[in-house]
PDB file of N, CA and C in Angstrom:
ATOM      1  N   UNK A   1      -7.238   6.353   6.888  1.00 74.00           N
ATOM      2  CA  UNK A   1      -5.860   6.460   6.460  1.00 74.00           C
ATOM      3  C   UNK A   1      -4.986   6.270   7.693  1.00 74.00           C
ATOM      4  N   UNK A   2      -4.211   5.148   7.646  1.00 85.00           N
ATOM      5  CA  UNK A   2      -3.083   4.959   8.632  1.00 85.00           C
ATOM      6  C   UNK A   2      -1.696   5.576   8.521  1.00 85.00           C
ATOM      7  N   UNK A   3      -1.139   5.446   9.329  1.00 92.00           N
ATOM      8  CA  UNK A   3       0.162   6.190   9.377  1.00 92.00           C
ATOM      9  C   UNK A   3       1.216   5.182   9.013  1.00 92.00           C
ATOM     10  N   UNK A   4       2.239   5.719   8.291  1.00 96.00           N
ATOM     11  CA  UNK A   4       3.489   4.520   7.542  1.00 96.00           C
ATOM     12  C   UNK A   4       4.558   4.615   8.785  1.00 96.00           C
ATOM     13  N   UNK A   5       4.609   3.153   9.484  1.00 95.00           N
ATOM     14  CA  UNK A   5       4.964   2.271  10.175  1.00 95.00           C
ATOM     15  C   UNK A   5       6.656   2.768  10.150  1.00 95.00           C
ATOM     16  N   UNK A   6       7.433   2.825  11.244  1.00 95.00           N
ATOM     17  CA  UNK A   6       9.135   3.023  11.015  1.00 95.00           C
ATOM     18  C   UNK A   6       9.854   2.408   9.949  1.00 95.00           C
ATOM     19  N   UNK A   7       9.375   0.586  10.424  1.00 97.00           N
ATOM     20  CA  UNK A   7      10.497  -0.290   9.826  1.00 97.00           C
ATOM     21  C   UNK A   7      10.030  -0.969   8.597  1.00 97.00           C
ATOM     22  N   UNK A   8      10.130  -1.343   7.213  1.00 97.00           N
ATOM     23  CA  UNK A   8       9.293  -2.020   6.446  1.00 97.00           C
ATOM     24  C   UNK A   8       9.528  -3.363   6.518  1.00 97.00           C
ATOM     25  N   UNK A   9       8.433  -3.666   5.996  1.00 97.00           N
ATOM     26  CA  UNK A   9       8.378  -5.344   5.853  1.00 97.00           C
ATOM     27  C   UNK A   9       9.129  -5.700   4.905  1.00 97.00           C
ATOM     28  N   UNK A  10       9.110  -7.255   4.820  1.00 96.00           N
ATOM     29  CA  UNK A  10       9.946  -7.721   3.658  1.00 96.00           C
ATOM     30  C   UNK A  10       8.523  -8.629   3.088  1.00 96.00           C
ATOM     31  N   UNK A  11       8.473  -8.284   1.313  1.00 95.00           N
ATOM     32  CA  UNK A  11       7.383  -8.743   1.400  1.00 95.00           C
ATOM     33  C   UNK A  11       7.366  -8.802  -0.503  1.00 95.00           C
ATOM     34  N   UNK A  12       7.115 -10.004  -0.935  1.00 96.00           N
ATOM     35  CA  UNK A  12       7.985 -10.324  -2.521  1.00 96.00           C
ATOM     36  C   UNK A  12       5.959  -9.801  -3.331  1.00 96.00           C
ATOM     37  N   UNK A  13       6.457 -10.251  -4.605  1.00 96.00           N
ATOM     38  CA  UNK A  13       5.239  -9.573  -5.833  1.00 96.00           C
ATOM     39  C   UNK A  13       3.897 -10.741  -4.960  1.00 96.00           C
ATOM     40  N   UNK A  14       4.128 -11.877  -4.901  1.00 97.00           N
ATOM     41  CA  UNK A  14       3.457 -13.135  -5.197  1.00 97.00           C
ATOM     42  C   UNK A  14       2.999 -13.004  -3.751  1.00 97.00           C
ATOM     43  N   UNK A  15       3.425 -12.215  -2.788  1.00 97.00           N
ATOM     44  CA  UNK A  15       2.880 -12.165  -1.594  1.00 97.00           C
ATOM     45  C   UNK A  15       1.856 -10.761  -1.293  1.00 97.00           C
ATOM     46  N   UNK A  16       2.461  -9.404  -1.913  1.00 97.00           N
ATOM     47  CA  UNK A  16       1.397  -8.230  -1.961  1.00 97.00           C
ATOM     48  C   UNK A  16       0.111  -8.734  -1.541  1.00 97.00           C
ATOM     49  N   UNK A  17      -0.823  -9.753  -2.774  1.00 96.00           N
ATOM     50  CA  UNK A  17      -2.102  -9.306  -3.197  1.00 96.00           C
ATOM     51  C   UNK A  17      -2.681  -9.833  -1.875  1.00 96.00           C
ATOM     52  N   UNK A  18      -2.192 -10.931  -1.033  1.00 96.00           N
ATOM     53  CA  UNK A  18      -2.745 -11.521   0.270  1.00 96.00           C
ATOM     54  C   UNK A  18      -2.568 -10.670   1.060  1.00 96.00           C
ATOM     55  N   UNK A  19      -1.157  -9.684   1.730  1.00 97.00           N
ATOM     56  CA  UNK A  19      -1.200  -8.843   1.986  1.00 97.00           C
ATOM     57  C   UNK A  19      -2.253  -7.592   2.252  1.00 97.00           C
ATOM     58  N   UNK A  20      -2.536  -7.166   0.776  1.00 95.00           N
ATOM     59  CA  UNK A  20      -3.520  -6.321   0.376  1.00 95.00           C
ATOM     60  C   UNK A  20      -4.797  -7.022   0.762  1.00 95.00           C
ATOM     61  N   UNK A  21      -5.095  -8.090   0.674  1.00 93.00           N
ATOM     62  CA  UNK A  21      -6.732  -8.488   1.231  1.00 93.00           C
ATOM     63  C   UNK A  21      -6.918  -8.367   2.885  1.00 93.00           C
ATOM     64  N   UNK A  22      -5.242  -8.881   3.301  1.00 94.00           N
ATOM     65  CA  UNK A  22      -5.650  -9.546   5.026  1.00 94.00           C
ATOM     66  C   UNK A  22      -5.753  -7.818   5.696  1.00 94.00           C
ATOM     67  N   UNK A  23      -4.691  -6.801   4.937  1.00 94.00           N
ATOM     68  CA  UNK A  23      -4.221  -5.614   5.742  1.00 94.00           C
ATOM     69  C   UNK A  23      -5.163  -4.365   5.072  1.00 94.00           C
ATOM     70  N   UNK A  24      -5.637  -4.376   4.158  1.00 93.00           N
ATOM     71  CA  UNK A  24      -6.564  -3.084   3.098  1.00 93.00           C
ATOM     72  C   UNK A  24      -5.616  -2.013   2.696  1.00 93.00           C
ATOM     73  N   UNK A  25      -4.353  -2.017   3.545  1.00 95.00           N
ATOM     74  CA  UNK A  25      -3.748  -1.072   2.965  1.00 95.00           C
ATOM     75  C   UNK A  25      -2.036  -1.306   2.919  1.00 95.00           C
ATOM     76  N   UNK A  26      -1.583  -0.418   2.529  1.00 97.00           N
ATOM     77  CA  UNK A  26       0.353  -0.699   2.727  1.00 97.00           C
ATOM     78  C   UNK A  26       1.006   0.822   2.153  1.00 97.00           C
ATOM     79  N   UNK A  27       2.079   1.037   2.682  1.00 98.00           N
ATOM     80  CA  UNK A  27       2.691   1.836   1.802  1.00 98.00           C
ATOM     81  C   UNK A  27       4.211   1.743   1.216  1.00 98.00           C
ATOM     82  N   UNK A  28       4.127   2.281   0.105  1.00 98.00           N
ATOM     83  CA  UNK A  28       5.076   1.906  -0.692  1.00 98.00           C
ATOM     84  C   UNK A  28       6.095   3.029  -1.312  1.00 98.00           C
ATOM     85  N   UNK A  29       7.423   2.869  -1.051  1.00 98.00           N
ATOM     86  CA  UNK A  29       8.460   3.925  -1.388  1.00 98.00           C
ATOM     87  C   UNK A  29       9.028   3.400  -2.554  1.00 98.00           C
ATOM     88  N   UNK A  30       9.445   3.994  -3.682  1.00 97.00           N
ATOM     89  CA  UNK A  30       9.590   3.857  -4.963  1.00 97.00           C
ATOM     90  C   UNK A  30      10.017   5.181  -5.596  1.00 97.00           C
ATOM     91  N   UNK A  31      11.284   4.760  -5.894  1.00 94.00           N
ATOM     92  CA  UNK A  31      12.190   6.492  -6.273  1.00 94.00           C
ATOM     93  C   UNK A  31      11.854   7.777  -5.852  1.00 94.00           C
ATOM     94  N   UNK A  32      12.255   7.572  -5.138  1.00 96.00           N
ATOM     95  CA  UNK A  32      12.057   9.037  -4.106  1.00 96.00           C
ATOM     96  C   UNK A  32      10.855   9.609  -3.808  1.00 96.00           C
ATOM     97  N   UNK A  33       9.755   9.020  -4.112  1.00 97.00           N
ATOM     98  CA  UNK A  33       8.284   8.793  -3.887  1.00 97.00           C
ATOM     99  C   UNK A  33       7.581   7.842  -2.695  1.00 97.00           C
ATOM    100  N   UNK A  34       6.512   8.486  -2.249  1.00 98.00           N
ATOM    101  CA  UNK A  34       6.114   7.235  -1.200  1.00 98.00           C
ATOM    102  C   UNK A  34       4.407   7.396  -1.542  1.00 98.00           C
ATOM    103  N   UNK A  35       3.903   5.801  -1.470  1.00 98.00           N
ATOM    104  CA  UNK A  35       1.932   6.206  -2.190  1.00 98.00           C
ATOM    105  C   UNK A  35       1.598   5.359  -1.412  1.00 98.00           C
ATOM    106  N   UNK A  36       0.518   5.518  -1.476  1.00 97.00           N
ATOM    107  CA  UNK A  36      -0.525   4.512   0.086  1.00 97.00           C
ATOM    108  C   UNK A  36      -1.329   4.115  -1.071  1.00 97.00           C
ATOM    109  N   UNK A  37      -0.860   2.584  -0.690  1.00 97.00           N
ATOM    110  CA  UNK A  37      -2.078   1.719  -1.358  1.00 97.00           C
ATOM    111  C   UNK A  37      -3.406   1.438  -0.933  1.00 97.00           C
ATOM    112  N   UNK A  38      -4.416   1.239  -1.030  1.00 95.00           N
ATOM    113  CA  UNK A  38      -5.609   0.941  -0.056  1.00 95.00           C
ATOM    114  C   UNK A  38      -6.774   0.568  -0.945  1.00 95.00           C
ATOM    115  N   UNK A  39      -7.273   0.307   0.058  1.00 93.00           N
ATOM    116  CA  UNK A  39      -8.721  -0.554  -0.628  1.00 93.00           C
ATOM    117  C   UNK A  39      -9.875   0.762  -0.240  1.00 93.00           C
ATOM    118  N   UNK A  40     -10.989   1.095  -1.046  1.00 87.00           N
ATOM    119  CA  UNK A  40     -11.720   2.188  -1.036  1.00 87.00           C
ATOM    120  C   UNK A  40     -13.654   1.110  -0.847  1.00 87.00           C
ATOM    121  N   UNK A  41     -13.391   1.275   0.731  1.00 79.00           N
ATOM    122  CA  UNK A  41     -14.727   0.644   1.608  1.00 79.00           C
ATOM    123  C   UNK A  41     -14.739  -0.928   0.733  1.00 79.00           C
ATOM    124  N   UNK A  42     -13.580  -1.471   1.002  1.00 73.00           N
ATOM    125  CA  UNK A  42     -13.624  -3.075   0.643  1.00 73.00           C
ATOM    126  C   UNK A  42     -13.773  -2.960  -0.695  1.00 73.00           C
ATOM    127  N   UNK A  43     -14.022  -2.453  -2.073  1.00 84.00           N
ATOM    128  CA  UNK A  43     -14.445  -2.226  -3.165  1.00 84.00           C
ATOM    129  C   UNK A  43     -13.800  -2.446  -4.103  1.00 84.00           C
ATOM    130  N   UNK A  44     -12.766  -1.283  -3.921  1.00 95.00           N
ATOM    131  CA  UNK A  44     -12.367  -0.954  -5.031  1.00 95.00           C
ATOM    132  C   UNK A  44     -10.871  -0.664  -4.289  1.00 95.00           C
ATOM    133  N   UNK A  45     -10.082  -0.812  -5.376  1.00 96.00           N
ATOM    134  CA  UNK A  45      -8.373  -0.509  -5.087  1.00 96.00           C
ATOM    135  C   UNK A  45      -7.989   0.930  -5.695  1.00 96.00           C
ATOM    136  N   UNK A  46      -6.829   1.505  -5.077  1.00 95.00           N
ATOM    137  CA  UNK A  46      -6.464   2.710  -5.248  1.00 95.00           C
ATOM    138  C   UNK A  46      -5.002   3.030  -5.500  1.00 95.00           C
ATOM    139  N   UNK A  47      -4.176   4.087  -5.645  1.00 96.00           N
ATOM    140  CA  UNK A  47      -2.850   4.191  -5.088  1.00 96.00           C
ATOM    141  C   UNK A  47      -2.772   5.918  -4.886  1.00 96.00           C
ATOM    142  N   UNK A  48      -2.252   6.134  -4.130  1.00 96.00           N
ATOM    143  CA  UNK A  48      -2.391   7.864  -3.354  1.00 96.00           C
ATOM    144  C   UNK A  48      -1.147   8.164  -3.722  1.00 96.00           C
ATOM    145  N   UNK A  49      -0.866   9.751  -4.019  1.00 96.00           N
ATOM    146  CA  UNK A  49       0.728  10.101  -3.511  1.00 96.00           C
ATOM    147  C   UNK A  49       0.001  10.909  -2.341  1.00 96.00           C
ATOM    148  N   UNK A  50       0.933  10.506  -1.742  1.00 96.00           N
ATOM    149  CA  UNK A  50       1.453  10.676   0.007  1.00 96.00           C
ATOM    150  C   UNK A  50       1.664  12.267   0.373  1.00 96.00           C
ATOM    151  N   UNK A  51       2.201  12.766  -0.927  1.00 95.00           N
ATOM    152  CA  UNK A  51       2.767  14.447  -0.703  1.00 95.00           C
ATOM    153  C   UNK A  51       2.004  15.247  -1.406  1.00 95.00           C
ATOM    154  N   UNK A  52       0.552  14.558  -1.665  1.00 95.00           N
ATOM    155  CA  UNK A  52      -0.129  15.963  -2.798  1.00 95.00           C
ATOM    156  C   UNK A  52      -1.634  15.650  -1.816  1.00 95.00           C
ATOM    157  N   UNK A  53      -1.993  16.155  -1.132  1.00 94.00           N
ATOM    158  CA  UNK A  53      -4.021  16.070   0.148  1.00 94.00           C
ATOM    159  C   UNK A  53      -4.715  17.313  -1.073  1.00 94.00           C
ATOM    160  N   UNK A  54      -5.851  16.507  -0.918  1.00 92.00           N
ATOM    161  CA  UNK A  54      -6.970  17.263  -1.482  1.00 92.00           C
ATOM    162  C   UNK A  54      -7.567  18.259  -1.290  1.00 92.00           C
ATOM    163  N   UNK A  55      -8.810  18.617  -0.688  1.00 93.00           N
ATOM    164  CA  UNK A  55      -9.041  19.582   0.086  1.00 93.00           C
ATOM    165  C   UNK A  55      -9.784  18.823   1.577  1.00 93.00           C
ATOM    166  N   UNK A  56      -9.880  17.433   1.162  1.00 92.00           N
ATOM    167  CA  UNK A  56     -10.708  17.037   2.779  1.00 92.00           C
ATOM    168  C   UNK A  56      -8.978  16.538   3.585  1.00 92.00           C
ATOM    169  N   UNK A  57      -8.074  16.780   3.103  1.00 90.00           N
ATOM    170  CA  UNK A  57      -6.612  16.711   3.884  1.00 90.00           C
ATOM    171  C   UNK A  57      -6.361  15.457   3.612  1.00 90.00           C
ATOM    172  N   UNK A  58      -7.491  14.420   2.008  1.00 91.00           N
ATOM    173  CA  UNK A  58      -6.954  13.128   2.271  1.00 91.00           C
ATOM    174  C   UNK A  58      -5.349  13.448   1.168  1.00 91.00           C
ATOM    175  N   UNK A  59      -4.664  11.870   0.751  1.00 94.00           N
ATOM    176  CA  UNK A  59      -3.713  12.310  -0.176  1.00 94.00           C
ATOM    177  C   UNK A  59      -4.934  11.937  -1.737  1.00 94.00           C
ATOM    178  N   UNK A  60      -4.129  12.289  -2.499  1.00 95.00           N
ATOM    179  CA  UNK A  60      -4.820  12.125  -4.232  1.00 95.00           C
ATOM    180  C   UNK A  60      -4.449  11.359  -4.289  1.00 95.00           C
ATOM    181  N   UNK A  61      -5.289  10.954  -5.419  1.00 94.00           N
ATOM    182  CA  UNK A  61      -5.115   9.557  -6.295  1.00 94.00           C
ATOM    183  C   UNK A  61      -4.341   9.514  -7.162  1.00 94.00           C
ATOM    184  N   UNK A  62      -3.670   8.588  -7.263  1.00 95.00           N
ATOM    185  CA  UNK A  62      -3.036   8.515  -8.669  1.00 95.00           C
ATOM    186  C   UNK A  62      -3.187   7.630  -9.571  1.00 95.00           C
ATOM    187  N   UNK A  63      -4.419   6.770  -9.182  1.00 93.00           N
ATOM    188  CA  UNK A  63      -4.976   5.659 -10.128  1.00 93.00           C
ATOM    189  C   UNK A  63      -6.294   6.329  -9.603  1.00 93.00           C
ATOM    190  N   UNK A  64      -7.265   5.342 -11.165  1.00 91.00           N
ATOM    191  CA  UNK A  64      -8.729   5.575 -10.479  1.00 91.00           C
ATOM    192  C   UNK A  64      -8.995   3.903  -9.809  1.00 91.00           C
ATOM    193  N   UNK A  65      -9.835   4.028  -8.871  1.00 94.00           N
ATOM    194  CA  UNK A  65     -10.806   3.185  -8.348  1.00 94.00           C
ATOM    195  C   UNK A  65     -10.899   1.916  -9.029  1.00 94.00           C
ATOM    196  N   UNK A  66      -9.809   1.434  -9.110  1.00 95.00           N
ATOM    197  CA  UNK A  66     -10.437  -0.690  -9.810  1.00 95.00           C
ATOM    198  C   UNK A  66     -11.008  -1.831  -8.607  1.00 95.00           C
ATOM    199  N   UNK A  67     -11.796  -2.250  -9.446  1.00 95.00           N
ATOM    200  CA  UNK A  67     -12.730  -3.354  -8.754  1.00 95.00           C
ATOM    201  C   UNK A  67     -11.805  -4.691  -7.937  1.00 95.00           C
ATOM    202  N   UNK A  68     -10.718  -4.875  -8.808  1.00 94.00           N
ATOM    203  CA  UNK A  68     -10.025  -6.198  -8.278  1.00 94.00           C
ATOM    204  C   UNK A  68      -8.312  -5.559  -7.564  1.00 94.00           C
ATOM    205  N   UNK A  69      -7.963  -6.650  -6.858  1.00 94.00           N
ATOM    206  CA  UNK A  69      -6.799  -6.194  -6.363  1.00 94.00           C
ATOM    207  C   UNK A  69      -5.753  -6.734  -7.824  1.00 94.00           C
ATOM    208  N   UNK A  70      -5.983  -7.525  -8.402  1.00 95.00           N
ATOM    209  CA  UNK A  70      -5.052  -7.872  -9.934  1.00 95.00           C
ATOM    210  C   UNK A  70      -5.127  -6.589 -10.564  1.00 95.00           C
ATOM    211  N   UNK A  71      -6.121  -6.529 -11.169  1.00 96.00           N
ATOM    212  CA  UNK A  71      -6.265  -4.979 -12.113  1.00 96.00           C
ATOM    213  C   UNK A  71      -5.559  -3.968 -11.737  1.00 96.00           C
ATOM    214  N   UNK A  72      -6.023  -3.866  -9.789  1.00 96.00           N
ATOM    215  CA  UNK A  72      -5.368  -2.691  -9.593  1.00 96.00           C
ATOM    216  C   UNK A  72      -3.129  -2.672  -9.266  1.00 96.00           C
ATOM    217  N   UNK A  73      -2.887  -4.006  -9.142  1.00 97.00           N
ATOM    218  CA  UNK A  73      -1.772  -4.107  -8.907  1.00 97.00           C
ATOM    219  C   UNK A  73      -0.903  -3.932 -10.742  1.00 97.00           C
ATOM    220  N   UNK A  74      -1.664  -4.008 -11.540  1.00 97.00           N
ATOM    221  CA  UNK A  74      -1.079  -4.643 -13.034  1.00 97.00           C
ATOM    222  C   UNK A  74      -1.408  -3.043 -13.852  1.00 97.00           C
ATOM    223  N   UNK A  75      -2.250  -2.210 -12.967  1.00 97.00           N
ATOM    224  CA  UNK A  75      -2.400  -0.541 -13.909  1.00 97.00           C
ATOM    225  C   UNK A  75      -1.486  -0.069 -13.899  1.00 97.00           C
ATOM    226  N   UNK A  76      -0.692   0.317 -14.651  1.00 96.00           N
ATOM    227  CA  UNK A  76       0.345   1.252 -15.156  1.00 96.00           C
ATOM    228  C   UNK A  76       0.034   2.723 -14.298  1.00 96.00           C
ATOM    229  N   UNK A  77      -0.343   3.073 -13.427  1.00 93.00           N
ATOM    230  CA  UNK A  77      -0.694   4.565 -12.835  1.00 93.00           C
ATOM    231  C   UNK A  77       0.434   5.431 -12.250  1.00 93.00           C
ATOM    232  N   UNK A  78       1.298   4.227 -11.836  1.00 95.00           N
ATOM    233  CA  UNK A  78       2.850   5.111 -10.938  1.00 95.00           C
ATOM    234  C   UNK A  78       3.168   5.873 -12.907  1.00 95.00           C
ATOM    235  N   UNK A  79       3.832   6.571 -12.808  1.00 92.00           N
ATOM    236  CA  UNK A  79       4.634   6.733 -13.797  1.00 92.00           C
ATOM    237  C   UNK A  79       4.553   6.210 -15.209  1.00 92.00           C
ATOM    238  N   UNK A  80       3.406   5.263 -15.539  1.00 95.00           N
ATOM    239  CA  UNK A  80       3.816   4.630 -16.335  1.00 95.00           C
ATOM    240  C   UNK A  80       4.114   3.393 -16.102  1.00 95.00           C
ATOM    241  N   UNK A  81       4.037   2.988 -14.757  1.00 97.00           N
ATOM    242  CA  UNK A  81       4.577   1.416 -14.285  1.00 97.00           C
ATOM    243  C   UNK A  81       3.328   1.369 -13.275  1.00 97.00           C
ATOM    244  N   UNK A  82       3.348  -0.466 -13.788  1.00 97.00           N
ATOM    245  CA  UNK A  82       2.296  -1.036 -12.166  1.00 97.00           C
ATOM    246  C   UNK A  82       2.702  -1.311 -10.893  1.00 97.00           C
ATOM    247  N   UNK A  83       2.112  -1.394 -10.123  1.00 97.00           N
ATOM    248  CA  UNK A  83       2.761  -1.583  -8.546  1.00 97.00           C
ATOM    249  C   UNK A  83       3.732  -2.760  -8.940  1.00 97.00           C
ATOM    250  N   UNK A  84       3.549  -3.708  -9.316  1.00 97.00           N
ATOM    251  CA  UNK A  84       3.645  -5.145  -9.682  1.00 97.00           C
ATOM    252  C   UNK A  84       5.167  -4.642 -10.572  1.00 97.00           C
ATOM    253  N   UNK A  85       5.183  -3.919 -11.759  1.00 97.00           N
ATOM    254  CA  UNK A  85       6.818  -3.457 -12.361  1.00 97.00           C
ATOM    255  C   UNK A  85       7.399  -3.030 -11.181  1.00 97.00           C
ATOM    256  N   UNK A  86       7.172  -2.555 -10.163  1.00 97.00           N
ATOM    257  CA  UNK A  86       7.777  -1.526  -9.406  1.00 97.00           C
ATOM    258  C   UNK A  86       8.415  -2.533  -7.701  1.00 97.00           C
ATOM    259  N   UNK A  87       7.554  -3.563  -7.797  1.00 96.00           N
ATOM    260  CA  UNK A  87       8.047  -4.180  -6.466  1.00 96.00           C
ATOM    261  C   UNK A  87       9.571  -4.529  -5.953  1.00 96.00           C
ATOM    262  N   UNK A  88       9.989  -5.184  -7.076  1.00 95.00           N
ATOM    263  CA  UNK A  88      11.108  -5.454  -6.477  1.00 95.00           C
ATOM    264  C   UNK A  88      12.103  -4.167  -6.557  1.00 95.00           C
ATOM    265  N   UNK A  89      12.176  -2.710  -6.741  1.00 96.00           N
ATOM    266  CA  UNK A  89      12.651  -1.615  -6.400  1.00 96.00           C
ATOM    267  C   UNK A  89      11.817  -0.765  -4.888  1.00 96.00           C
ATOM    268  N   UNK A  90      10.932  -1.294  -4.745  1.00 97.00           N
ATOM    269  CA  UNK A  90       9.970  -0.757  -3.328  1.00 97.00           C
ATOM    270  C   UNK A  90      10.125  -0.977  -2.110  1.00 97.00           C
ATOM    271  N   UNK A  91      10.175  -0.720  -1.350  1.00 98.00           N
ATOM    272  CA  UNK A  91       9.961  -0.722  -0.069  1.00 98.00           C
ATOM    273  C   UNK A  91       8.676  -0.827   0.568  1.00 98.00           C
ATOM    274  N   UNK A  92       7.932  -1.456   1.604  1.00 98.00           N
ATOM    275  CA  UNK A  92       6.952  -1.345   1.768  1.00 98.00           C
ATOM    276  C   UNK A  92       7.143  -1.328   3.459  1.00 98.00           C
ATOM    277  N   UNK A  93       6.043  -0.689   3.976  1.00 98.00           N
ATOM    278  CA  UNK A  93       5.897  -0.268   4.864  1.00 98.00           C
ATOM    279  C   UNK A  93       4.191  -0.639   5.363  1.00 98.00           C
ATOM    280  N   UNK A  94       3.817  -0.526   6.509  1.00 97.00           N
ATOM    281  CA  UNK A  94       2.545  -1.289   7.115  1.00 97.00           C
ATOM    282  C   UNK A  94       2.139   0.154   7.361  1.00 97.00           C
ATOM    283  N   UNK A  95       0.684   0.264   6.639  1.00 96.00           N
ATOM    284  CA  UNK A  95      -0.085   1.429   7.395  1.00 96.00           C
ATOM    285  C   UNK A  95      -0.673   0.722   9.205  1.00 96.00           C
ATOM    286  N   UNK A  96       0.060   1.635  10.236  1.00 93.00           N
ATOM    287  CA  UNK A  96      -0.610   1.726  11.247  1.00 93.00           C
ATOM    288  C   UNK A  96      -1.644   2.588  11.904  1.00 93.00           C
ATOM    289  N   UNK A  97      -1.900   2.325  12.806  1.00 85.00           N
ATOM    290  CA  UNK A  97      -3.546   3.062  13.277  1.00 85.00           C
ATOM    291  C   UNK A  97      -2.406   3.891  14.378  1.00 85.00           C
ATOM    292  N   UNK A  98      -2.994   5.669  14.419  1.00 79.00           N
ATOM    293  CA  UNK A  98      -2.152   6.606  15.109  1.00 79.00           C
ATOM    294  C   UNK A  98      -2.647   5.919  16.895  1.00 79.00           C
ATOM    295  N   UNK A  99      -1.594   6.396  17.506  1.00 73.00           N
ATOM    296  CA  UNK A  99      -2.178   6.135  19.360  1.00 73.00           C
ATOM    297  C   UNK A  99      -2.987   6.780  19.869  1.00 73.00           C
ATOM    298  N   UNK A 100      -4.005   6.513  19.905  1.00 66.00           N
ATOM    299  CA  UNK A 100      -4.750   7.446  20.866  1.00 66.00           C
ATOM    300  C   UNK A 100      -4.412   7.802  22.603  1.00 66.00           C
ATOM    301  N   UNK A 101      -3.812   8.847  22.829  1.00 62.00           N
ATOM    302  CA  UNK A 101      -3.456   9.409  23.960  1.00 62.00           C
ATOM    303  C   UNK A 101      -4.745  10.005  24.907  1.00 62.00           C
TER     304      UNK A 101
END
């Protein structure tokens, strides 16, 4: 799990899913909400809220585990909406790797 980046990208529906293959992960702000998208060991796709950790301190899921990055962009899991309804209201942001000091 990377850390969400200061400044976000600019980054349209038709561009995400390349995104999502080249980077495994992104995060995304969407009405007063923020969820980390990510890929689960190259596999399977996910979407986290950001403000609810489990007990190993990761965040929860809020989708289950889909095989394709389509499926997982087109599941209804936010609210009732897919990442894909939700883009052009989102913000996205680059998960970065913390500094090691």
């Amino acid at each position: 799990m990377g850390l969400k980046a200061a400044e976000p990208i600019d980054i349209t529906a038709e561009e995400l899913p390349t995104y999502l293959r080249m980077h495994h992960s992104v995060y995304m702000d969407v009405n007063g909400k923020s969820y980390y998208l990510t890929d689960v060991n190259d596999h399977y796709w996910r979407a986290q809220d950001t403000e609810k950790l489990n007990e190993k301190g990761h965040y929860c899921d809020v989708s289950e585990p889909l095989p394709t990055i389509d499926e997982f962009l087109s599941d209804p899991a936010i609210d009732g909406k897919s990442v894909m309804d939700l883009v052009e209201e989102a913000a996205f942001y680059p998960s970065v790797k913390p500094e090691v000091v």
